[in-house]
CSV table of C-alpha atoms in Angstrom, one decimal:
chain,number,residue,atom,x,y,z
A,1,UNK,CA,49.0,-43.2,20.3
A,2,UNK,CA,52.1,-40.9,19.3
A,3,UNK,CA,51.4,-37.4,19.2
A,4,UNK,CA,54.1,-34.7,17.1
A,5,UNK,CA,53.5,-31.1,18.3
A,6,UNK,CA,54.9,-28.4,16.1
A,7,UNK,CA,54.6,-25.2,18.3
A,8,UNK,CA,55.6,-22.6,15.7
A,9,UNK,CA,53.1,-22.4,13.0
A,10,UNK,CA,55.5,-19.8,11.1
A,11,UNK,CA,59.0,-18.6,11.4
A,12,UNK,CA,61.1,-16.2,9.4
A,13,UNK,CA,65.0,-15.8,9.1
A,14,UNK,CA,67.0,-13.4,7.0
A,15,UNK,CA,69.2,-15.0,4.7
A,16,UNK,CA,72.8,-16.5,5.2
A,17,UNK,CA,71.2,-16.8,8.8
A,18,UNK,CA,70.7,-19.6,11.3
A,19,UNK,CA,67.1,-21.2,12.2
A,20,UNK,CA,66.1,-23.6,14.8
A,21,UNK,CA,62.7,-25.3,14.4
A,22,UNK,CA,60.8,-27.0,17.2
A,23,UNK,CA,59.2,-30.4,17.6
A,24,UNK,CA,58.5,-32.7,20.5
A,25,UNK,CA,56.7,-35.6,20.2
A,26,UNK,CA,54.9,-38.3,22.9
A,27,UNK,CA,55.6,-42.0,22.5
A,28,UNK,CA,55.8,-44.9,25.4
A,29,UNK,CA,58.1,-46.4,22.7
A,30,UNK,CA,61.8,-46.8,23.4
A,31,UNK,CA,63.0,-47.4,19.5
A,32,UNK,CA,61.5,-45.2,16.6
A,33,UNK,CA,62.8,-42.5,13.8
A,34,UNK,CA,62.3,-39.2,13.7
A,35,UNK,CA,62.1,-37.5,10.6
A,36,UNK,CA,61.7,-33.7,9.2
A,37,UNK,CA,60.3,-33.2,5.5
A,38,UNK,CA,60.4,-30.4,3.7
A,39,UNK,CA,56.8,-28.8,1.5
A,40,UNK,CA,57.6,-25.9,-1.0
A,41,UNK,CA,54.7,-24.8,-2.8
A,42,UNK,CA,54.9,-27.7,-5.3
A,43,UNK,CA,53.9,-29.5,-2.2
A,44,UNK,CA,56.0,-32.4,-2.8
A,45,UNK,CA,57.1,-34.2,0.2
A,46,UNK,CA,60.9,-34.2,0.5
A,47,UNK,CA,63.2,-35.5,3.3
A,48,UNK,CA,65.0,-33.1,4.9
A,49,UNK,CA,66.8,-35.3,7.5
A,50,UNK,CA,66.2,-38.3,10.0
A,51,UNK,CA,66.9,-39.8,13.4
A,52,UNK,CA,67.1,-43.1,14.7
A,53,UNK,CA,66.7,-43.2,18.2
A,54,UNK,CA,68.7,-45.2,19.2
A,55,UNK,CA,71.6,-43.4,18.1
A,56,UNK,CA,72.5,-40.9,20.3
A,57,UNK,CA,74.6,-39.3,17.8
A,58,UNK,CA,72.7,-36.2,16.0
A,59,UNK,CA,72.0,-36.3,12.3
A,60,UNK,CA,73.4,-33.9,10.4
A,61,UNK,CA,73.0,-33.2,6.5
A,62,UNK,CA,75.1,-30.3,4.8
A,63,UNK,CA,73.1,-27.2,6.4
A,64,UNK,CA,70.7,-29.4,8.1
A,65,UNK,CA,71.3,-30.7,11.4
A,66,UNK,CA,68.9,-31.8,14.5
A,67,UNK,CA,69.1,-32.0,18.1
A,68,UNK,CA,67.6,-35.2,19.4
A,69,UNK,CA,66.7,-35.2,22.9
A,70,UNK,CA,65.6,-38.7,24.0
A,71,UNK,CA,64.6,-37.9,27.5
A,72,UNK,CA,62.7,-35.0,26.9
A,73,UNK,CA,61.3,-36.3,23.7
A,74,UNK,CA,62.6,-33.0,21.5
A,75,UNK,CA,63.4,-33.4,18.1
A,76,UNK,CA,64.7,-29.4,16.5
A,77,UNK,CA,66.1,-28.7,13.3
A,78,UNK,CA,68.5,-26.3,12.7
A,79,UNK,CA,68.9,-25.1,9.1
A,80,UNK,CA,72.7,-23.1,8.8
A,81,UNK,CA,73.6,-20.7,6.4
A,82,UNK,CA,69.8,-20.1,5.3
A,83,UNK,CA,68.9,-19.8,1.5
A,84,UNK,CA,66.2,-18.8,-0.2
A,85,UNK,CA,65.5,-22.1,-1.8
A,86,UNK,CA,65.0,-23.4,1.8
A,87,UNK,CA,61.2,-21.3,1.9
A,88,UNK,CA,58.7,-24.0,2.6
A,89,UNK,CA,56.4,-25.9,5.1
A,90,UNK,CA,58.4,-28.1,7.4
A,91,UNK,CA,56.7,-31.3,8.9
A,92,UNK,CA,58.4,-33.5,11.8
A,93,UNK,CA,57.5,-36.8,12.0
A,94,UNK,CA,57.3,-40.1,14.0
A,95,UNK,CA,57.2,-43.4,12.8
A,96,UNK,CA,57.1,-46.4,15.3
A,97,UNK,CA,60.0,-48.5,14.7
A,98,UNK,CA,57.5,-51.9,14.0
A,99,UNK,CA,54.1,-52.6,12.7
A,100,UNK,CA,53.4,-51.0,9.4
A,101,UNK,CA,55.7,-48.2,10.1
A,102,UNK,CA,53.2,-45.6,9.1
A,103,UNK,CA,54.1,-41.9,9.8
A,104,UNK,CA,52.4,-39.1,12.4
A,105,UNK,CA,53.1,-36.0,11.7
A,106,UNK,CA,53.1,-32.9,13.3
A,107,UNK,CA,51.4,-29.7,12.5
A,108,UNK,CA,54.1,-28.0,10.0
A,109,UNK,CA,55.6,-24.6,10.6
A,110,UNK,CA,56.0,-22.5,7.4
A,111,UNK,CA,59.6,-21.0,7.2
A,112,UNK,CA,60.0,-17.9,5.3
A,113,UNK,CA,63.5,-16.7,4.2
A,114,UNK,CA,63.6,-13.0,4.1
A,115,UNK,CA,66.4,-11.5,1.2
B,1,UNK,CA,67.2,-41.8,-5.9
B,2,UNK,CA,64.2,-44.1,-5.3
B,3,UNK,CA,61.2,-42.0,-7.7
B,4,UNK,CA,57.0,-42.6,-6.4
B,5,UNK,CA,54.9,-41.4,-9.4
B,6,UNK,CA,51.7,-40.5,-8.9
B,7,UNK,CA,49.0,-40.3,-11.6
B,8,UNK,CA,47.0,-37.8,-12.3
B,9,UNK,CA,48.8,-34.7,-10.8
B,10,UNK,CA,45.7,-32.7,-11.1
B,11,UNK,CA,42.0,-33.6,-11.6
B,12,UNK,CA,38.7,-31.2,-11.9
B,13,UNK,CA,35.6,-33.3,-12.2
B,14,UNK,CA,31.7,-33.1,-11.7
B,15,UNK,CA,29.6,-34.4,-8.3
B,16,UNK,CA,29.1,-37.7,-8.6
B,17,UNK,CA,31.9,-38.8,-10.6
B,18,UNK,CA,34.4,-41.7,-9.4
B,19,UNK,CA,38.1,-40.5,-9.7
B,20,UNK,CA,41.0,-43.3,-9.7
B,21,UNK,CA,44.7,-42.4,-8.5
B,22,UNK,CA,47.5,-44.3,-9.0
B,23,UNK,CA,50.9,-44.5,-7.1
B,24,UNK,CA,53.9,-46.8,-8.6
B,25,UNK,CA,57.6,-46.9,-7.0
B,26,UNK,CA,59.7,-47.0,-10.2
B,27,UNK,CA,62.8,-48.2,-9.1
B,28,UNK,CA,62.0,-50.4,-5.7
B,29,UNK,CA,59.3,-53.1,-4.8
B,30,UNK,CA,57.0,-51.6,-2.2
B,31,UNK,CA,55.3,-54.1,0.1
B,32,UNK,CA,53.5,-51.1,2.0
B,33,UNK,CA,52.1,-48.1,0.5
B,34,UNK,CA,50.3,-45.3,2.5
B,35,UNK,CA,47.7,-42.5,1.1
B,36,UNK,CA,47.5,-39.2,2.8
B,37,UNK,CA,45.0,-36.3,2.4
B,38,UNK,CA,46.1,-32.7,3.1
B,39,UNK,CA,44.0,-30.3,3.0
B,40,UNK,CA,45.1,-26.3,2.5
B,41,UNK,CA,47.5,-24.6,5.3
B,42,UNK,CA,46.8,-28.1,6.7
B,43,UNK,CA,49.2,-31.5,7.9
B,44,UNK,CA,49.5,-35.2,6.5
B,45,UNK,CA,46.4,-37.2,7.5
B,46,UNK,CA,47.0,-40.6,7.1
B,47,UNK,CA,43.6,-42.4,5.2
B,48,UNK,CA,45.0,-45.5,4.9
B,49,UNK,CA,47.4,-48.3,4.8
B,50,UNK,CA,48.0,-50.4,1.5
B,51,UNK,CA,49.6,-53.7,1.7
B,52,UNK,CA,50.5,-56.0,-1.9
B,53,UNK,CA,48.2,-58.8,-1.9
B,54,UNK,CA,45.7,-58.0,1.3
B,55,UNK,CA,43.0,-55.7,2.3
B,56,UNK,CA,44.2,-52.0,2.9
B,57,UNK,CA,44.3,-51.2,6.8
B,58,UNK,CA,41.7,-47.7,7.4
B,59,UNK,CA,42.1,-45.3,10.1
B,60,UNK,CA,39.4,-44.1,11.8
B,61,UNK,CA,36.9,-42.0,10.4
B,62,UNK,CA,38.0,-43.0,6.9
B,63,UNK,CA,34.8,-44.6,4.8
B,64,UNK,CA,36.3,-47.7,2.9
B,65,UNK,CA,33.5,-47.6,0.6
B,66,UNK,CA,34.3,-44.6,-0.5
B,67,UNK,CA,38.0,-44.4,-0.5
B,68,UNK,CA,38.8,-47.2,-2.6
B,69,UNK,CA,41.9,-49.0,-2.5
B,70,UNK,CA,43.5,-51.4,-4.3
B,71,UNK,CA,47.6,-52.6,-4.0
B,72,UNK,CA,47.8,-55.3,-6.7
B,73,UNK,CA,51.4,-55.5,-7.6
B,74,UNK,CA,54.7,-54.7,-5.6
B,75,UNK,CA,55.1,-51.4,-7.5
B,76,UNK,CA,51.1,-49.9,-7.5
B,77,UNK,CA,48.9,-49.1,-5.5
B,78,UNK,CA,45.6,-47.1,-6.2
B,79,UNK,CA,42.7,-45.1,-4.9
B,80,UNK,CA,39.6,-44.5,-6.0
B,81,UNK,CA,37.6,-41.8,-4.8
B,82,UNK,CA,34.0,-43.1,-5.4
B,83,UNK,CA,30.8,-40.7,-6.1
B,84,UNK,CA,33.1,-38.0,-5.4
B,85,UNK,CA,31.7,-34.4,-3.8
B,86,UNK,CA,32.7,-31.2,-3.6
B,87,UNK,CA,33.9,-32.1,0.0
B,88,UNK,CA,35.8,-34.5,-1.1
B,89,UNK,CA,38.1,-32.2,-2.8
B,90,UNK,CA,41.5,-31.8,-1.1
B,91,UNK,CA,45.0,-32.5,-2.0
B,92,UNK,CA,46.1,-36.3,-1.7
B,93,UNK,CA,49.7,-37.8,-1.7
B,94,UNK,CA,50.8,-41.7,-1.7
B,95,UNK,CA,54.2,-42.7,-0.2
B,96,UNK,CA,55.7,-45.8,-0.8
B,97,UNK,CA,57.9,-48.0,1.7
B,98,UNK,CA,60.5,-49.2,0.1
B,99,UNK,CA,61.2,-53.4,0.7
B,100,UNK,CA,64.3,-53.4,2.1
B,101,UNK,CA,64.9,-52.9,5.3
B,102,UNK,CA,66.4,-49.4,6.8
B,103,UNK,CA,64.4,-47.8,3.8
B,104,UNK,CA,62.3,-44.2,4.4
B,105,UNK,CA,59.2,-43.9,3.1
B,106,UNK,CA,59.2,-41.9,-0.6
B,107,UNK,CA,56.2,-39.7,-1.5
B,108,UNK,CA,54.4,-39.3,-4.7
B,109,UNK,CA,54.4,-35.3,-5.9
B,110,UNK,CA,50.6,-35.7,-5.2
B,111,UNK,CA,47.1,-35.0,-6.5
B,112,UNK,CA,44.6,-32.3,-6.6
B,113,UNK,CA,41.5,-33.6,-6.4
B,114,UNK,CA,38.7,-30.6,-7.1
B,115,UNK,CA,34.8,-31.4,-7.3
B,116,UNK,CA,32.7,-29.0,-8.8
């Protein structure tokens, strides 16, 4: 079974500042996505960003951007230019790239923006 | 974008009582629905998988007879939390995969499910 593993249960960054957020993940899978959603305390689910992995190209979305690490099964997510709309719970994710694509995710890491 | 709704967003209810939730995609046909549960300070724990037409797949540990489901049509799916108790109470959201292929999964804004 796939396994996500978030190791930063919090994190903090001052404003207009850059944030890296961990993931690494463990699949015997060679094709799969990678995901990163975003929960503010509305605690709606909202995608942030994902990865095929195939591609070895990172994704990259306006401030958002990951480093996919195949080999080592690491999966970060690097917010730029941090805002204070960007507070929230961050969840990776994993979703097998057949069968009823149903998503694992990892443990979340709570991001606080400090003004 | 592609908009889940999910119905109601908040419920308070008595012990015993069975509460239904429903999830639609709006603007997409979704072969494959999935319910979560969350709980507080807590991840995405997958209950179940609901597919249009056939039985819903269960993980493990999930009691089908108590967590209803039902995915009748290519836009709804629901769940019905029967004889609900206060343990029972937790925070549940429904994402929806959208038909065509190369689609991500859309979530519902979710429920709040609280037995008194």
């Amino acid at each position: 079974a796939q396994t996500v593993t978030q190791s930063q249960p919090e994190m903090s960054v001052q404003e207009a500042e850059t944030v890296t957020l961990s993931c690494t993940y463990d699949t015997s899978e060679s094709d799969y996505y990678l995901f990163w959603y975003k929960q503010p305390p509305s605690r709606q689910m909202i995608l942030v960003i994902r990865q095929e992995a195939y591609k070895q190209q990172n994704a990259t979305e306006n401030r958002f951007s990951v480093n996919f690490q195949k080999a080592a099964k690491s999966f970060s997510l690097k917010i730029s230019d941090s805002q204070l709309g960007d507070a929230a719970m961050y969840f990776c994710a994993y979703r097998t790239d057949f069968g009823n694509e149903k998503l694992t995710f990892g443990t979340g890491t709570r991001l606080t923006i400090i003004p | 974008g592609a908009v889940v709704s999910q119905h109601p967003s908040r419920v308070i209810c008595k012990s015993g009582t069975s509460v239904k939730i429903e999830c639609r995609s709006l603007d997409f046909q979704a072969t494959t629905m999935f319910w979560y549960r969350q709980f507080p300070k807590q991840s995405l724990m997958l209950m179940a998988t609901s597919n249009e037409g056939s039985k819903a797949t269960y993980e493990q540990g999930v009691e089908k007879d108590k967590f209803l489901i039902n995915h009748a049509s290519l836009t709804l799916s629901t769940l019905t939390v029967t004889s609900a108790h206060p343990e029972d109470s937790s925070f549940y959201i429904c994402s929806a995969r959208d038909a065509r292929v190369g689609q991500p999964q859309h979530f519902g804004d979710g429920t709040r499910l609280s037995i008194l």
